[in-house]
PDB file of C-alpha atoms in Angstrom:
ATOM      1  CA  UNK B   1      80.126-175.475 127.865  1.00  0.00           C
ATOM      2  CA  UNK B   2      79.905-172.732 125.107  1.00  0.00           C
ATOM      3  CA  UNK B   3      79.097-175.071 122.888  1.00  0.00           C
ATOM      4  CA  UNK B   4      76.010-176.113 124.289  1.00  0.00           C
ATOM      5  CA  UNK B   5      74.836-172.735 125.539  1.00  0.00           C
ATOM      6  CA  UNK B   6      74.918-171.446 122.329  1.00  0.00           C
ATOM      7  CA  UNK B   7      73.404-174.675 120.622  1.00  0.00           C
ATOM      8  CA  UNK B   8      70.847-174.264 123.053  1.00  0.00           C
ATOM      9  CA  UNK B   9      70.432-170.931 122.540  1.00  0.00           C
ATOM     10  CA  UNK B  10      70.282-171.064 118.651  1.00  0.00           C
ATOM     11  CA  UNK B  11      68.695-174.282 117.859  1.00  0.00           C
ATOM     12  CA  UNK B  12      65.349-173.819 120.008  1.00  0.00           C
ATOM     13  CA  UNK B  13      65.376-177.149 120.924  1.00  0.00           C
ATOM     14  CA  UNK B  14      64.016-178.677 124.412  1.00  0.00           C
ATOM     15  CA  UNK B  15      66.981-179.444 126.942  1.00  0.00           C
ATOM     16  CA  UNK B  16      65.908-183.269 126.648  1.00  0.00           C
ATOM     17  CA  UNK B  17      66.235-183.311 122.786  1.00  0.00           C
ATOM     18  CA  UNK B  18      69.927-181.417 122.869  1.00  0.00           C
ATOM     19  CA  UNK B  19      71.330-183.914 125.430  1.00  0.00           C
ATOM     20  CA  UNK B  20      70.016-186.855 123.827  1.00  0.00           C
ATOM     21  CA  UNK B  21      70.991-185.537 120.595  1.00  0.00           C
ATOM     22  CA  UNK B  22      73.809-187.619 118.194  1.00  0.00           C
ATOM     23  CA  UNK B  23      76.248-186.996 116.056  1.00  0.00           C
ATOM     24  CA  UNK B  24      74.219-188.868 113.273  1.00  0.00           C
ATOM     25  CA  UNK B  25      70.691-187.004 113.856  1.00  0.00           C
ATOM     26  CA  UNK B  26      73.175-183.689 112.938  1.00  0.00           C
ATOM     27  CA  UNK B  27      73.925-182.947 109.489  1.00  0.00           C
ATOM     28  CA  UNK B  28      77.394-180.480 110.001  1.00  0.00           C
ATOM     29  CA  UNK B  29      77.437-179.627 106.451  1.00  0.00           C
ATOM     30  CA  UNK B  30      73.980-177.466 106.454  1.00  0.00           C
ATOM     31  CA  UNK B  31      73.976-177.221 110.033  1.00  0.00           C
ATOM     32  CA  UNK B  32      70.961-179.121 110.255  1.00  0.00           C
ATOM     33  CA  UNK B  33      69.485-180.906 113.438  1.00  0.00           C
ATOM     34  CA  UNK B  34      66.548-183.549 113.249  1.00  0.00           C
ATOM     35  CA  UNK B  35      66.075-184.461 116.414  1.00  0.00           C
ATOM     36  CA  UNK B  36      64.170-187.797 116.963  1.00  0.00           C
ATOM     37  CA  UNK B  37      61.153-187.719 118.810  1.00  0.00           C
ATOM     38  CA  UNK B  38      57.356-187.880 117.847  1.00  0.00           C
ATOM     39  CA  UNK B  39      54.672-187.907 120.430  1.00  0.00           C
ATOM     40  CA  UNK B  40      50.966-186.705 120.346  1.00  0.00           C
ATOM     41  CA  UNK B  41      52.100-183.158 121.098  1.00  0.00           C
ATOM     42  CA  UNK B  42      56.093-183.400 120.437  1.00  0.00           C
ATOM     43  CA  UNK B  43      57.333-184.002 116.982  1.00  0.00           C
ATOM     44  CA  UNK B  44      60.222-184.219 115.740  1.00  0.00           C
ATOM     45  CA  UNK B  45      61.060-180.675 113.262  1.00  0.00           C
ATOM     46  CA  UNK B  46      64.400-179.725 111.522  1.00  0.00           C
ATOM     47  CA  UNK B  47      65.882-176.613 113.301  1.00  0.00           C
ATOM     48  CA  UNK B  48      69.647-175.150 112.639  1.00  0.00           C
ATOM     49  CA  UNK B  49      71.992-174.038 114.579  1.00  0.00           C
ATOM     50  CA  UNK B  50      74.307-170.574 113.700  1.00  0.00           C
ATOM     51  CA  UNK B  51      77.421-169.846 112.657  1.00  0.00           C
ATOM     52  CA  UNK B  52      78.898-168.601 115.524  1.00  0.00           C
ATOM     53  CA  UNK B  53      77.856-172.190 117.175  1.00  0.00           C
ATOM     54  CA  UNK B  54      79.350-174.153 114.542  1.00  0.00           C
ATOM     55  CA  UNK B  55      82.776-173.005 116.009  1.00  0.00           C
ATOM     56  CA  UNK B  56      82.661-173.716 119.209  1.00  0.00           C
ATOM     57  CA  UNK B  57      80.727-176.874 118.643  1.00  0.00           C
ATOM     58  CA  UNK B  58      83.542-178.119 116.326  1.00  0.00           C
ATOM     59  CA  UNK B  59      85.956-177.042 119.266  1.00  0.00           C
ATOM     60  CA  UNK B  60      84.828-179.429 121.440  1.00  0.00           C
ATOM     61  CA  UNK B  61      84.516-181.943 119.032  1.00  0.00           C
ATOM     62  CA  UNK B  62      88.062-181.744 118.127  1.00  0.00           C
ATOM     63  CA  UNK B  63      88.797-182.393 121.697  1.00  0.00           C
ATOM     64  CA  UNK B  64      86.222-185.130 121.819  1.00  0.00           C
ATOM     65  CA  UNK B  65      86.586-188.838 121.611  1.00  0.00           C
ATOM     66  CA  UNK B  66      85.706-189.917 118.364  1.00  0.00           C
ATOM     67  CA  UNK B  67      83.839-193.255 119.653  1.00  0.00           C
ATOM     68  CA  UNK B  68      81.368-191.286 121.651  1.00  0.00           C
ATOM     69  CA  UNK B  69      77.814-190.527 119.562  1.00  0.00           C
ATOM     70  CA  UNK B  70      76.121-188.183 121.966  1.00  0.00           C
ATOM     71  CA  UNK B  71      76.852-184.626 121.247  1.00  0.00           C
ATOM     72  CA  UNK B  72      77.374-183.701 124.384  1.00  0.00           C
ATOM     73  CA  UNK B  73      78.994-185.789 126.901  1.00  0.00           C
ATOM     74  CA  UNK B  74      78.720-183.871 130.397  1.00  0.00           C
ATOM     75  CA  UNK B  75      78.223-184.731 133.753  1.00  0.00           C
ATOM     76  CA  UNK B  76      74.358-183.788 135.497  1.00  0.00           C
ATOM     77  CA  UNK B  77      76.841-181.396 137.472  1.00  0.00           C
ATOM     78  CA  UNK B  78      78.349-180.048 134.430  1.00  0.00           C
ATOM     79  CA  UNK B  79      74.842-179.375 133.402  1.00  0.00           C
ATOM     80  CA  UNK B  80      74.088-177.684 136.146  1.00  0.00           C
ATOM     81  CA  UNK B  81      76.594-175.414 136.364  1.00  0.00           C
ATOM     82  CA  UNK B  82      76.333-174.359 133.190  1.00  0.00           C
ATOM     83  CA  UNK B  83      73.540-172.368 133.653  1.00  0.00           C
ATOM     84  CA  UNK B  84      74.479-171.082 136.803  1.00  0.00           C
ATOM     85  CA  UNK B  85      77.763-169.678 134.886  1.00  0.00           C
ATOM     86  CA  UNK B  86      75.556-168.273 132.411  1.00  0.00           C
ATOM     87  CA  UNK B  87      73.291-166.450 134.675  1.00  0.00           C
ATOM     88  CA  UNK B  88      75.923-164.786 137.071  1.00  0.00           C
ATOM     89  CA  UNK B  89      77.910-163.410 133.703  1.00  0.00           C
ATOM     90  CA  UNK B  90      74.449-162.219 132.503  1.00  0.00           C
ATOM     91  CA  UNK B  91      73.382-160.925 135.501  1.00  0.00           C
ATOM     92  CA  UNK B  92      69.488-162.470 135.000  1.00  0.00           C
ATOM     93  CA  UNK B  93      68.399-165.952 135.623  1.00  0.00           C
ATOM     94  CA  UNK B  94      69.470-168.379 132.502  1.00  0.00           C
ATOM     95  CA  UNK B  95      67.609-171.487 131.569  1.00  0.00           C
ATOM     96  CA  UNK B  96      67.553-173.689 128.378  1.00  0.00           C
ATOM     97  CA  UNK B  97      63.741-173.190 128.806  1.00  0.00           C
ATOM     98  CA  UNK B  98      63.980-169.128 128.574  1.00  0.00           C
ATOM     99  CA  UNK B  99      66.605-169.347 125.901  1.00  0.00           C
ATOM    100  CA  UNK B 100      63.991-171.744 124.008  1.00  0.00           C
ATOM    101  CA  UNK B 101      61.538-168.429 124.542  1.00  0.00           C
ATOM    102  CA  UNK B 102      64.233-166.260 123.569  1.00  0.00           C
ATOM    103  CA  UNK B 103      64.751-167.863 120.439  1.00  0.00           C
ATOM    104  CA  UNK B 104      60.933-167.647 119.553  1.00  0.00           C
ATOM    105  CA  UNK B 105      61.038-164.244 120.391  1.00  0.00           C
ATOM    106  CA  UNK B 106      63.827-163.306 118.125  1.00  0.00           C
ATOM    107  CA  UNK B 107      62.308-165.415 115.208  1.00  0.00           C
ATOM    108  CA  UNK B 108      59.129-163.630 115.862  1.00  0.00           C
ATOM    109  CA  UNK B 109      60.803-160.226 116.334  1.00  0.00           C
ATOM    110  CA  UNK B 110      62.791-160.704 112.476  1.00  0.00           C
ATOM    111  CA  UNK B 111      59.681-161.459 110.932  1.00  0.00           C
ATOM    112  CA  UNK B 112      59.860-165.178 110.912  1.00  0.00           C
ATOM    113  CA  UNK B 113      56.227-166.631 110.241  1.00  0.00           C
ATOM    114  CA  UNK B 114      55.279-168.745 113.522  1.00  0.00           C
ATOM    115  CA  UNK B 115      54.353-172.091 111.682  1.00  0.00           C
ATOM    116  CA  UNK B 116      58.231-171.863 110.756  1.00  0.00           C
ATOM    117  CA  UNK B 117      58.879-171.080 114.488  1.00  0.00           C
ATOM    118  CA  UNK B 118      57.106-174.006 115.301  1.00  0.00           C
ATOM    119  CA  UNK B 119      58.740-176.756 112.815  1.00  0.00           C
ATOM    120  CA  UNK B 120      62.034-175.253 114.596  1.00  0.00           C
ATOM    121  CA  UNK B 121      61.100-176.307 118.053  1.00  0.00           C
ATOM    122  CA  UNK B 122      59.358-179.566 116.735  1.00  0.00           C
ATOM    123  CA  UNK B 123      55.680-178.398 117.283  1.00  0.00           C
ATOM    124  CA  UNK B 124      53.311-180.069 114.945  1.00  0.00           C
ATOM    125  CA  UNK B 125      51.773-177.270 112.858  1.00  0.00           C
ATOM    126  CA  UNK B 126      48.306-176.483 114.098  1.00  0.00           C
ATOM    127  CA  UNK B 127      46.591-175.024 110.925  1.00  0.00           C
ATOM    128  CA  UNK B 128      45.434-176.594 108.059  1.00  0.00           C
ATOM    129  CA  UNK B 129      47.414-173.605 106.221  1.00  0.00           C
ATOM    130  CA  UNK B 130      50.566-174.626 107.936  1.00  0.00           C
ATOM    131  CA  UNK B 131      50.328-178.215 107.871  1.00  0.00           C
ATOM    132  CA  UNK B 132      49.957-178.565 104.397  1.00  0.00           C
ATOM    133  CA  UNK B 133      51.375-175.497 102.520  1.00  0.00           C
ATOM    134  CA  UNK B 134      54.417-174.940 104.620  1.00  0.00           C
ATOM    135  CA  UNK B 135      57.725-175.559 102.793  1.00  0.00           C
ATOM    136  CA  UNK B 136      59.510-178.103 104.362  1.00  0.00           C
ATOM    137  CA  UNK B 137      62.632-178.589 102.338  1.00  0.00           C
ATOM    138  CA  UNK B 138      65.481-178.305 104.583  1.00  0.00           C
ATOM    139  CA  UNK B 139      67.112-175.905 102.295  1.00  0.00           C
ATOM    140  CA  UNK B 140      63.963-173.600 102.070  1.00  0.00           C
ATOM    141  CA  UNK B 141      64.011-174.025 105.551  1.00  0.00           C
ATOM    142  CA  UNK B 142      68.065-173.074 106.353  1.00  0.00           C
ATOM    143  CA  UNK B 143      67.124-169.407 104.175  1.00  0.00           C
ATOM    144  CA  UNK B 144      64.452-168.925 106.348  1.00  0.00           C
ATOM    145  CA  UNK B 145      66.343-169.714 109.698  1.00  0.00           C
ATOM    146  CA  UNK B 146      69.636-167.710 108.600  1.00  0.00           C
ATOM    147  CA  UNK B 147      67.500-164.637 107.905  1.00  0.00           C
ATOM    148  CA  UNK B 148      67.320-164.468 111.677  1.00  0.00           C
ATOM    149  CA  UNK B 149      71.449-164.047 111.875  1.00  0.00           C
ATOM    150  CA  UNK B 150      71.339-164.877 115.471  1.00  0.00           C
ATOM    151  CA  UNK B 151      74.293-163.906 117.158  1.00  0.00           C
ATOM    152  CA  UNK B 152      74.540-164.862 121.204  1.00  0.00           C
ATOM    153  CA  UNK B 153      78.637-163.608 121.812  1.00  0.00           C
ATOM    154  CA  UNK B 154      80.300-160.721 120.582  1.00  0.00           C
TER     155      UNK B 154
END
């Protein structure tokens, strides 16, 4: 359940897209994520995920079935009781959709330019500007997103 709190939490990513996420759409060396998805207003961007959820995530994937290809295997009541967990220990009401704000926030709040914000949570960029002078490369984009340092567990 860490795992997936904190993915959540760091990757910005819609609940939908994390539990429909595979292993293959997941590249664990640069801690890349392309989800897949492209609609009129949803499109598939390349977010990360941190450090700190990198060990948790490989965790559970050492206790993991290797035949499964969904990231995360859990039960709709598993889901939900996630983020009932979450919110008692944090005293406040926890969501994937407010950690998706909280992640915008926090990328906002360390200077991160919002058409980057945006390619993280797989929002087509709006501007001319952004749509066609934004670096894309993943590894322009993994500086960018690790200038952040988010941190969710101390």
């Amino acid at each position: 359940m860490k795992a997936l709190f904190l993915f959540t939490a760091t990757s910005g990513l819609r609940r939908n897209e994390i539990l429909d996420l595979t292993k293959d759409k997941i590249d664990f060396k640069t801690r890349a994520v392309v989800p897949k998805h492209f609609t009129r207003v949803k499109r598939s961007g390349i977010t990360f995920y941190s450090e700190e959820t990198e060990i948790w995530l490989n965790k559970m994937l050492a206790s993991k079935p290797s035949e499964s290809q969904t990231l995360f295997d859990l039960s709709e009541r598993q889901r939900k009781n996630l983020w009932s967990i979450a919110s008692k220990a944090a005293k406040v009401k926890i969501s994937p959709q407010i950690l998706r704000v909280w992640f915008s926030m926090e990328m906002g709040e360390q200077g991160i330019p919002d058409r980057f914000v945006d390619i993280f949570q797989g929002r087509a960029p709006r501007s001319v500007l952004a749509k066609h002078y934004t670096a894309k490369g993943i590894e322009r984009l993994k500086t960018i997103y690790e200038k952040t340092n988010l941190h969710i567990l101390d």
